[in-house]
Tab-separated table of C-alpha atoms in Angstrom:
chain	number	residue	atom	x	y	z
A	1	MET	CA	-10.161	-25.362	9.216
A	2	LYS	CA	-13.139	-24.792	11.488
A	3	ILE	CA	-13.280	-21.212	12.781
A	4	CYS	CA	-15.691	-19.613	15.234
A	5	LEU	CA	-15.793	-15.808	14.937
A	6	VAL	CA	-17.017	-14.197	18.163
A	7	ALA	CA	-18.305	-10.719	17.357
A	8	THR	CA	-21.192	-8.344	17.073
A	9	PHE	CA	-22.567	-9.012	13.622
A	10	PRO	CA	-25.109	-7.336	11.307
A	11	PRO	CA	-27.945	-6.631	11.536
A	12	SER	CA	-26.784	-5.857	15.070
A	13	GLY	CA	-26.117	-2.139	15.368
A	14	ARG	CA	-23.376	-2.449	17.983
A	15	GLN	CA	-19.700	-1.518	17.742
A	16	LEU	CA	-17.517	-3.346	15.223
A	17	ASN	CA	-20.404	-5.182	13.573
A	18	GLU	CA	-19.318	-3.837	10.169
A	19	TYR	CA	-15.712	-4.906	10.662
A	20	ALA	CA	-16.842	-8.385	11.697
A	21	TYR	CA	-18.903	-8.600	8.517
A	22	TYR	CA	-15.834	-7.984	6.350
A	23	ILE	CA	-13.774	-10.550	8.246
A	24	ALA	CA	-16.606	-13.055	7.852
A	25	ARG	CA	-17.002	-12.286	4.150
A	26	GLU	CA	-13.357	-13.130	3.485
A	27	LEU	CA	-13.438	-16.270	5.640
A	28	GLN	CA	-16.669	-17.446	4.006
A	29	ALA	CA	-15.108	-17.091	0.562
A	30	ASN	CA	-12.226	-19.396	1.506
A	31	PRO	CA	-13.061	-23.017	0.566
A	32	GLU	CA	-10.703	-24.337	3.253
A	33	VAL	CA	-12.582	-22.561	6.060
A	34	GLU	CA	-15.771	-23.699	7.757
A	35	LEU	CA	-17.067	-20.568	9.484
A	36	THR	CA	-19.559	-20.185	12.304
A	37	ILE	CA	-20.290	-16.718	13.691
A	38	LEU	CA	-21.055	-16.554	17.412
A	39	ALA	CA	-22.890	-13.239	17.556
A	40	ASP	CA	-24.796	-11.019	19.952
A	41	GLU	CA	-28.544	-11.381	20.367
A	42	LEU	CA	-30.568	-8.841	18.414
A	43	THR	CA	-32.514	-6.161	20.286
A	44	ASN	CA	-34.178	-2.876	19.420
A	45	TYR	CA	-31.439	-0.252	18.999
A	46	ASP	CA	-32.551	3.194	20.124
A	47	PHE	CA	-29.089	4.518	19.268
A	48	ALA	CA	-29.192	3.289	15.642
A	49	THR	CA	-31.702	5.369	13.700
A	50	ASP	CA	-32.684	6.131	10.128
A	51	LYS	CA	-32.477	9.566	8.488
A	52	ASP	CA	-35.633	10.662	10.293
A	53	GLY	CA	-34.280	9.665	13.715
A	54	ASN	CA	-36.521	6.614	14.046
A	55	PRO	CA	-34.972	3.583	15.828
A	56	LEU	CA	-34.243	0.503	13.739
A	57	PRO	CA	-36.336	-2.339	15.262
A	58	ALA	CA	-34.718	-5.760	15.417
A	59	ALA	CA	-37.774	-7.431	13.877
A	60	GLN	CA	-37.214	-5.504	10.644
A	61	GLN	CA	-33.528	-6.456	10.390
A	62	PRO	CA	-33.240	-9.943	8.835
A	63	GLU	CA	-30.090	-12.041	9.107
A	64	LEU	CA	-27.611	-11.648	6.284
A	65	PRO	CA	-27.897	-14.485	3.769
A	66	GLY	CA	-25.057	-16.936	3.297
A	67	PHE	CA	-23.667	-16.940	6.853
A	68	ASN	CA	-24.006	-19.512	9.623
A	69	VAL	CA	-24.830	-17.280	12.610
A	70	ILE	CA	-25.523	-18.505	16.136
A	71	ARG	CA	-26.626	-15.667	18.419
A	72	CYS	CA	-25.494	-17.170	21.683
A	73	TRP	CA	-24.530	-14.212	23.876
A	74	LYS	CA	-26.247	-11.092	25.108
A	75	PHE	CA	-24.776	-7.628	25.479
A	76	GLY	CA	-24.619	-6.599	29.139
A	77	SER	CA	-24.976	-10.131	30.526
A	78	VAL	CA	-22.569	-11.779	32.986
A	79	ASP	CA	-23.533	-15.160	31.471
A	80	THR	CA	-21.688	-14.420	28.227
A	81	PRO	CA	-18.565	-16.578	28.835
A	82	ILE	CA	-20.652	-19.539	30.001
A	83	ARG	CA	-22.930	-19.430	26.970
A	84	LEU	CA	-20.000	-18.954	24.607
A	85	LEU	CA	-18.057	-21.881	26.047
A	86	GLN	CA	-21.082	-24.144	25.844
A	87	THR	CA	-21.462	-23.352	22.149
A	88	ILE	CA	-17.728	-23.591	21.420
A	89	ARG	CA	-17.461	-27.008	23.099
A	90	ARG	CA	-20.354	-28.263	21.005
A	91	LEU	CA	-18.837	-26.999	17.726
A	92	LYS	CA	-15.208	-28.037	18.484
A	93	PRO	CA	-13.505	-25.449	16.215
A	94	ASP	CA	-9.812	-25.348	15.351
A	95	VAL	CA	-9.687	-21.587	16.035
A	96	VAL	CA	-11.837	-19.188	18.029
A	97	TRP	CA	-11.347	-15.635	16.747
A	98	TYR	CA	-12.574	-12.721	18.901
A	99	ASN	CA	-13.149	-9.264	17.337
A	100	LEU	CA	-13.112	-6.864	20.298
A	101	VAL	CA	-12.971	-3.504	21.953
A	102	TYR	CA	-13.154	-3.260	25.730
A	103	SER	CA	-16.853	-2.374	25.578
A	104	SER	CA	-17.826	-5.195	23.209
A	105	PHE	CA	-19.723	-7.086	25.904
A	106	ALA	CA	-21.046	-4.262	28.136
A	107	THR	CA	-20.689	-0.568	28.945
A	108	GLN	CA	-18.939	0.957	31.958
A	109	GLU	CA	-22.307	1.007	33.751
A	110	ARG	CA	-22.082	-2.811	33.907
A	111	PRO	CA	-18.415	-3.432	34.716
A	112	PHE	CA	-18.867	-7.025	35.906
A	113	ALA	CA	-20.598	-8.002	32.675
A	114	ALA	CA	-17.875	-6.222	30.687
A	115	PHE	CA	-15.089	-8.051	32.533
A	116	ALA	CA	-16.916	-11.387	32.310
A	117	GLY	CA	-17.057	-11.011	28.527
A	118	LEU	CA	-13.410	-9.985	28.280
A	119	SER	CA	-12.425	-13.083	30.278
A	120	ALA	CA	-14.024	-15.340	27.655
A	121	PRO	CA	-10.902	-15.612	25.443
A	122	ALA	CA	-8.757	-16.789	28.383
A	123	LEU	CA	-11.410	-19.322	29.349
A	124	THR	CA	-11.639	-20.478	25.726
A	125	ARG	CA	-7.914	-21.154	25.633
A	126	ALA	CA	-8.067	-22.897	29.026
A	127	ALA	CA	-10.739	-25.167	27.554
A	128	GLY	CA	-8.219	-26.332	24.940
A	129	PHE	CA	-9.136	-24.220	21.884
A	130	TYR	CA	-6.674	-22.042	19.970
A	131	THR	CA	-7.790	-18.469	20.681
A	132	HIS	CA	-6.966	-15.301	18.742
A	133	ILE	CA	-8.084	-11.723	19.442
A	134	THR	CA	-8.244	-8.750	17.092
A	135	LEU	CA	-8.142	-5.864	19.581
A	136	HIS	CA	-9.048	-2.489	18.109
A	137	HIS	CA	-7.703	-0.347	20.934
A	138	ILE	CA	-5.945	-0.518	24.272
A	139	LEU	CA	-7.035	1.657	27.153
A	140	GLU	CA	-3.553	2.977	27.979
A	141	HIS	CA	-3.898	5.167	24.876
A	142	VAL	CA	-7.433	6.413	25.577
A	143	ASP	CA	-8.201	9.901	26.927
A	144	PHE	CA	-10.769	8.831	29.521
A	145	SER	CA	-11.984	12.352	30.251
A	146	ALA	CA	-12.765	12.986	26.561
A	147	ALA	CA	-14.440	9.568	26.320
A	148	GLY	CA	-16.748	10.387	29.239
A	149	VAL	CA	-15.416	7.713	31.587
A	150	LYS	CA	-16.393	8.050	35.239
A	151	PHE	CA	-14.130	7.053	38.162
A	152	GLU	CA	-11.045	7.169	35.940
A	153	ARG	CA	-8.543	5.810	38.491
A	154	LEU	CA	-10.711	2.800	39.318
A	155	PHE	CA	-11.394	2.262	35.635
A	156	ARG	CA	-7.663	2.159	34.840
A	157	ILE	CA	-7.123	-0.516	37.478
A	158	GLY	CA	-9.904	-2.565	35.898
A	159	ALA	CA	-8.452	-1.917	32.446
A	160	ASN	CA	-5.082	-3.251	33.559
A	161	VAL	CA	-6.653	-6.465	34.860
A	162	SER	CA	-8.764	-6.815	31.697
A	163	THR	CA	-5.736	-6.387	29.445
A	164	ARG	CA	-3.846	-9.076	31.321
A	165	ALA	CA	-6.860	-11.361	30.908
A	166	LEU	CA	-6.985	-10.688	27.148
A	167	LEU	CA	-3.281	-11.453	26.826
A	168	LYS	CA	-3.992	-14.990	28.062
A	169	ALA	CA	-5.216	-15.749	24.537
A	170	ASN	CA	-2.815	-17.667	22.298
A	171	SER	CA	-2.315	-14.607	20.112
A	172	LEU	CA	-3.573	-11.045	19.905
A	173	SER	CA	-3.262	-8.547	17.054
A	174	VAL	CA	-3.374	-4.742	17.139
A	175	PHE	CA	-3.321	-2.145	14.368
A	176	ILE	CA	-1.024	0.583	15.698
A	177	SER	CA	2.696	0.199	16.363
A	178	GLY	CA	2.398	2.174	19.612
A	179	TYR	CA	-0.098	-0.360	20.945
A	180	HIS	CA	2.292	-3.166	20.058
A	181	ARG	CA	5.120	-1.455	21.960
A	182	THR	CA	2.941	-0.787	25.024
A	183	LEU	CA	1.775	-4.389	25.305
A	184	ARG	CA	5.310	-5.718	24.906
A	185	THR	CA	6.931	-3.270	27.328
A	186	LYS	CA	4.308	-2.727	30.029
A	187	TYR	CA	2.899	-6.272	30.048
A	188	SER	CA	5.947	-8.170	28.724
A	189	ALA	CA	3.630	-9.784	26.183
A	190	ARG	CA	5.236	-11.987	23.525
A	191	ASN	CA	2.069	-13.158	21.808
A	192	VAL	CA	1.152	-9.761	20.282
A	193	LEU	CA	1.109	-9.286	16.499
A	194	LEU	CA	1.162	-5.986	14.600
A	195	SER	CA	-1.413	-6.089	11.831
A	196	THR	CA	-3.258	-3.461	9.811
A	197	HIS	CA	-6.908	-2.459	9.975
A	198	GLY	CA	-7.441	-3.055	6.282
A	199	THR	CA	-9.706	-1.583	3.634
A	200	PHE	CA	-12.928	-3.395	2.896
A	201	GLY	CA	-13.251	-3.598	-0.869
A	202	SER	CA	-12.769	-6.960	-2.540
A	203	SER	CA	-12.238	-5.416	-6.003
A	204	PRO	CA	-11.102	-1.780	-5.560
A	205	THR	CA	-11.883	0.729	-8.297
A	206	PRO	CA	-9.842	3.922	-8.787
A	207	PRO	CA	-11.677	7.141	-7.853
A	208	ASP	CA	-13.970	8.584	-10.518
A	209	PHE	CA	-13.418	12.334	-10.178
A	210	THR	CA	-16.350	13.120	-12.486
A	211	LYS	CA	-18.647	12.152	-9.586
A	212	ARG	CA	-17.037	14.663	-7.217
A	213	GLY	CA	-17.869	18.348	-7.143
A	214	ASN	CA	-20.692	17.621	-9.563
A	215	PRO	CA	-22.526	19.773	-8.703
A	216	ASP	CA	-21.536	20.077	-5.015
A	217	LYS	CA	-18.314	19.385	-3.135
A	218	ARG	CA	-19.277	16.916	-0.435
A	219	ILE	CA	-17.702	16.660	2.981
A	220	LEU	CA	-18.566	13.382	4.688
A	221	ALA	CA	-18.461	12.674	8.413
A	222	ILE	CA	-19.478	9.150	9.400
A	223	GLY	CA	-19.191	7.191	12.636
A	224	HIS	CA	-20.813	6.256	15.939
A	225	TRP	CA	-21.437	9.670	17.462
A	226	GLY	CA	-21.711	11.106	20.927
A	227	THR	CA	-18.729	10.231	23.127
A	228	TYR	CA	-15.320	11.364	21.823
A	229	LYS	CA	-16.656	11.324	18.247
A	230	ARG	CA	-18.424	14.664	18.243
A	231	LEU	CA	-19.900	17.025	15.679
A	232	GLU	CA	-19.845	20.438	17.404
A	233	THR	CA	-16.494	21.567	15.977
A	234	LEU	CA	-17.477	20.507	12.466
A	235	MET	CA	-20.807	22.345	12.713
A	236	GLU	CA	-18.969	25.477	13.797
A	237	ALA	CA	-16.443	25.148	10.964
A	238	PHE	CA	-18.851	24.432	8.115
A	239	PRO	CA	-20.325	27.979	7.736
A	240	MET	CA	-16.733	29.248	7.385
A	241	VAL	CA	-16.189	26.702	4.611
A	242	LEU	CA	-19.346	27.908	2.814
A	243	GLU	CA	-18.023	31.466	2.745
A	244	LYS	CA	-15.063	30.315	0.629
A	245	VAL	CA	-16.638	27.335	-1.139
A	246	PRO	CA	-20.341	28.151	-1.772
A	247	ASN	CA	-21.071	24.776	-3.397
A	248	ALA	CA	-19.840	22.787	-0.394
A	249	ARG	CA	-22.263	20.320	1.171
A	250	LEU	CA	-21.926	18.436	4.463
A	251	ILE	CA	-23.246	14.898	4.901
A	252	VAL	CA	-23.368	13.316	8.364
A	253	GLY	CA	-23.950	9.576	8.515
A	254	GLY	CA	-23.838	6.844	11.111
A	255	ALA	CA	-25.507	5.840	14.346
A	256	ASN	CA	-25.250	7.244	17.834
A	257	HIS	CA	-22.900	5.549	20.251
A	258	HIS	CA	-24.964	3.073	22.263
A	259	THR	CA	-24.515	5.194	25.407
A	260	LYS	CA	-25.563	8.459	23.688
A	261	VAL	CA	-29.066	7.929	22.353
A	262	GLY	CA	-30.366	10.954	20.425
A	263	TYR	CA	-27.000	12.736	20.084
A	264	TRP	CA	-26.837	13.346	16.337
A	265	GLU	CA	-30.534	14.185	16.247
A	266	SER	CA	-29.914	16.963	18.814
A	267	ILE	CA	-27.068	18.320	16.659
A	268	ARG	CA	-29.320	18.287	13.596
A	269	ASP	CA	-32.109	20.123	15.401
A	270	ALA	CA	-29.703	22.839	16.587
A	271	GLN	CA	-28.584	23.845	13.061
A	272	PRO	CA	-29.946	26.992	11.388
A	273	ALA	CA	-32.433	26.415	8.598
A	274	GLY	CA	-31.152	26.543	5.045
A	275	LEU	CA	-27.630	25.221	5.580
A	276	PRO	CA	-26.653	22.502	3.062
A	277	ILE	CA	-26.267	19.821	5.734
A	278	GLU	CA	-27.783	16.367	5.323
A	279	PHE	CA	-28.138	13.965	8.252
A	280	ARG	CA	-28.614	10.428	6.957
A	281	GLY	CA	-28.519	8.304	10.102
A	282	TYR	CA	-27.341	4.719	9.836
A	283	ILE	CA	-25.975	4.022	6.328
A	284	PRO	CA	-26.828	0.582	4.875
A	285	GLU	CA	-23.846	-1.305	3.516
A	286	GLU	CA	-25.090	-1.222	-0.076
A	287	GLU	CA	-25.113	2.602	-0.045
A	288	ILE	CA	-21.485	2.973	1.060
A	289	PRO	CA	-19.784	2.841	-2.401
A	290	GLU	CA	-21.935	5.595	-3.877
A	291	LEU	CA	-21.631	7.713	-0.727
A	292	PHE	CA	-17.824	7.608	-0.610
A	293	GLY	CA	-17.444	7.644	-4.377
A	294	SER	CA	-19.146	11.051	-4.618
A	295	THR	CA	-17.333	12.537	-1.615
A	296	SER	CA	-14.559	15.123	-1.926
A	297	ILE	CA	-13.284	14.922	1.684
A	298	VAL	CA	-13.795	12.611	4.645
A	299	ALA	CA	-13.739	14.594	7.893
A	300	ILE	CA	-12.884	12.878	11.183
A	301	PRO	CA	-13.804	15.449	13.859
A	302	TYR	CA	-12.908	13.562	17.035
A	303	ASP	CA	-11.979	14.977	20.436
A	304	SER	CA	-9.842	11.905	21.176
A	305	ALA	CA	-9.160	8.533	19.583
A	306	THR	CA	-9.388	4.909	20.659
A	307	GLY	CA	-7.437	3.233	17.923
A	308	SER	CA	-7.253	3.155	14.168
A	309	SER	CA	-10.087	4.843	12.248
A	310	GLY	CA	-12.551	2.813	10.196
A	311	PRO	CA	-13.743	5.841	8.162
A	312	ALA	CA	-10.129	6.721	7.334
A	313	HIS	CA	-9.600	3.253	5.889
A	314	GLN	CA	-12.852	3.494	3.944
A	315	ALA	CA	-11.601	6.813	2.561
A	316	CYS	CA	-8.464	4.998	1.370
A	317	GLU	CA	-10.551	2.242	-0.174
A	318	PHE	CA	-12.415	4.772	-2.341
A	319	GLY	CA	-9.528	7.220	-2.807
A	320	VAL	CA	-10.834	10.188	-0.791
A	321	PRO	CA	-8.706	12.886	0.928
A	322	ILE	CA	-8.897	12.981	4.733
A	323	VAL	CA	-8.984	15.809	7.260
A	324	CYS	CA	-8.801	14.697	10.871
A	325	ALA	CA	-7.982	15.833	14.382
A	326	ASP	CA	-4.280	15.863	15.248
A	327	LEU	CA	-4.262	13.012	17.759
A	328	PRO	CA	-1.407	10.586	18.568
A	329	ASP	CA	-3.289	7.474	17.409
A	330	PHE	CA	-4.095	9.109	14.068
A	331	ARG	CA	-0.516	10.322	13.605
A	332	ALA	CA	0.685	6.757	14.184
A	333	MET	CA	-1.945	5.382	11.772
A	334	VAL	CA	-0.899	7.817	9.045
A	335	ASP	CA	2.812	7.105	9.540
A	336	ASP	CA	2.324	3.333	9.623
A	337	GLU	CA	0.103	3.195	6.534
A	338	ASP	CA	1.292	6.174	4.424
A	339	MET	CA	-2.084	7.921	4.210
A	340	ALA	CA	-2.626	11.424	2.811
A	341	VAL	CA	-4.151	13.407	5.688
A	342	ARG	CA	-4.335	17.065	6.681
A	343	PHE	CA	-4.503	17.548	10.445
A	344	TYR	CA	-6.239	20.254	12.466
A	345	LYS	CA	-5.916	21.133	16.128
A	346	PRO	CA	-8.626	19.242	18.074
A	347	GLY	CA	-11.529	21.510	18.998
A	348	ASN	CA	-10.317	24.367	16.759
A	349	ALA	CA	-13.085	25.126	14.261
A	350	VAL	CA	-11.055	27.785	12.419
A	351	ASP	CA	-8.177	25.392	11.798
A	352	LEU	CA	-10.590	22.659	10.683
A	353	ALA	CA	-12.264	25.049	8.237
A	354	GLU	CA	-8.882	26.116	6.804
A	355	GLN	CA	-7.828	22.510	6.152
A	356	LEU	CA	-11.118	21.713	4.431
A	357	ILE	CA	-10.975	24.872	2.314
A	358	ALA	CA	-7.382	24.181	1.260
A	359	ILE	CA	-8.410	20.891	-0.338
A	360	LEU	CA	-11.730	22.072	-1.786
A	361	GLN	CA	-10.070	25.051	-3.504
A	362	SER	CA	-7.201	23.058	-5.021
A	363	GLN	CA	-8.083	20.384	-7.524
A	364	GLU	CA	-4.432	19.371	-7.745
A	365	LEU	CA	-4.213	18.839	-3.965
A	366	GLU	CA	-7.500	16.931	-3.883
A	367	TYR	CA	-6.443	14.596	-6.717
A	368	THR	CA	-2.961	14.023	-5.274
A	369	MET	CA	-4.313	13.143	-1.836
A	370	ALA	CA	-7.025	10.940	-3.340
A	371	GLU	CA	-4.534	8.965	-5.424
A	372	GLN	CA	-2.119	8.518	-2.508
A	373	ASN	CA	-4.901	7.187	-0.297
A	374	PHE	CA	-6.117	4.809	-2.980
A	375	VAL	CA	-2.602	3.388	-3.384
A	376	ALA	CA	-2.323	3.048	0.399
A	377	GLY	CA	-5.652	1.209	0.407
A	378	LEU	CA	-4.416	-1.293	-2.159
A	379	GLU	CA	-1.569	-2.227	0.196
A	380	MET	CA	-3.895	-3.140	3.070
A	381	MET	CA	-6.978	-4.829	1.676
A	382	ILE	CA	-8.985	-6.841	4.196
A	383	GLY	CA	-8.432	-9.992	2.147
A	384	ASN	CA	-4.704	-9.708	2.791
A	385	VAL	CA	-5.305	-9.027	6.493
A	386	VAL	CA	-7.479	-12.126	6.877
A	387	GLY	CA	-5.118	-14.181	4.731
A	388	ASN	CA	-2.208	-13.297	7.005
A	389	CYS	CA	-4.243	-14.389	10.028
A	390	LEU	CA	-5.094	-17.713	8.379
A	391	ARG	CA	-1.447	-18.345	7.595
A	392	TRP	CA	-0.612	-17.590	11.226
A	393	PHE	CA	-3.266	-20.047	12.409
A	394	MET	CA	-1.909	-22.732	10.068
A	395	LEU	CA	1.639	-22.120	11.291
A	396	GLN	CA	0.567	-22.464	14.909
A	397	ARG	CA	-1.357	-25.651	14.136
A	398	CYS	CA	1.743	-27.120	12.470
A	399	LYS	CA	3.854	-26.155	15.472
A	400	ARG	CA	1.408	-27.828	17.849
A	401	THR	CA	1.381	-30.972	15.696
A	402	LEU	CA	5.190	-31.093	15.628
A	403	HIS	CA	5.317	-30.443	19.367
A	404	ARG	CA	2.991	-33.347	20.071
A	405	THR	CA	5.061	-35.566	17.752
A	406	ASP	CA	8.263	-34.545	19.514
A	407	LEU	CA	6.727	-35.298	22.884
A	408	ARG	CA	5.778	-38.793	21.742
A	409	GLU	CA	9.294	-39.363	20.402
A	410	LEU	CA	10.830	-38.065	23.626
A	411	SER	CA	8.552	-40.127	25.875
A	412	TRP	CA	10.546	-42.484	28.161
A	413	PRO	CA	11.192	-45.173	27.556
A	414	PRO	CA	10.972	-44.812	23.753
A	415	ASP	CA	9.167	-47.613	21.933
A	416	SER	CA	12.410	-49.153	20.579
A	417	VAL	CA	14.088	-49.114	23.994
A	418	ALA	CA	10.975	-50.457	25.685
A	419	SER	CA	10.831	-53.282	23.140
A	420	GLN	CA	14.497	-54.170	23.646
A	421	THR	CA	14.047	-54.104	27.438
A	422	ALA	CA	11.046	-56.403	27.205
A	423	ASP	CA	13.016	-58.799	24.985
A	424	ARG	CA	15.891	-58.867	27.455
A	425	GLN	CA	13.494	-59.447	30.334
A	426	GLU	CA	11.865	-62.332	28.507
A	427	SER	CA	15.279	-63.755	27.614
A	428	GLY	CA	16.521	-63.363	31.196
A	429	GLY	CA	13.365	-64.963	32.582
A	430	ALA	CA	13.745	-67.910	30.275
A	431	GLN	CA	17.392	-68.328	31.254
A	432	GLN	CA	16.453	-68.200	34.940
A	433	THR	CA	13.851	-70.908	34.357
A	434	ALA	CA	16.402	-73.058	32.608
A	435	ASP	CA	18.880	-72.596	35.407
A	436	ILE	CA	16.290	-73.564	38.019
A	437	GLY	CA	15.437	-76.670	36.046
A	438	GLU	CA	19.018	-77.818	35.975
A	439	MET	CA	19.448	-77.545	39.731
């Protein structure tokens, strides 16, 4: 099966590039799949910085080995659907798989480029290619004010049109049951699948508790910072945690959101000297296992949510307790996937500190939550998620093949009838000739 994966892809620093990597890794390992990644062009990323706050230049970010990557579209360009279709027509894949959020192709400052990109799946299907979308959020569930969206009413109208365009794909999968219900009820969609986000490990290892609290109890916050993913509440809570747990240490990792250049650096510079807080910037993939493996708690200090949480699923992969803001999307994620999470009231630093302290002061609670999350992670490994998608694609291909066969069999007149009619016509013509000859 020939598959084109349309996505941001490492070493690109843009949203969802890590998730696309894990999809691609599983597809590449399948001998029945021929994978081509249609990725974004590389640029210098001012928002993705190292631990010293220095931007990661594109020239120093080589392509990942072992993948066939064609960088055929540009973030923020209205030409994206044209360039994608040109490449897709040349490759002639069996499936085109889009990995998307609504800002995958452009920010709100370039709405026409954003909509042009989001129309690409519908155009791909119209061109005759089976098209699937993994959609990480839907805008009906987004708190636009917390996300910093301007002209909210106009934006919601555009979001409605964009969602209807996305639903023109052959199939679309979401990770949260509430999203599935909204798309089926509001848009009457019948091509929407409920999937799971998945954990990324290919060979999960149970948590090694000897690496945790030895010597410090680490709290990890990781993400793309600056919009609704903010650090102020966590920074306010952490000194309260230190009063009760003197060997606590806070590690902040990840890039800035691409619209909030310099955000985490400004938070770092505002902290008093001497606090055990480490800002690491963008975390390379090879450092993730050690980082999570030595972490006692993953903190998710968001003001709002736009879908399932990648860091929460990484916490499950490595068996780490989670403390996160009490938001509807996260409640649904926890209920759907049986995670062990302690919630705090969004924006309430005292409540956040109390939840962190409760886990750090109770080894029994920490171990119980860690083990529950590890078990939950085993149930939703990314290999199973991708495998389910491949089985869906195969089922749809079989249905299309049977449909075409049925159409041929139902064509009128059928071959047998047409043959009998031709025989009768020949026989009748011969009889008429004989009759004429006898006259």
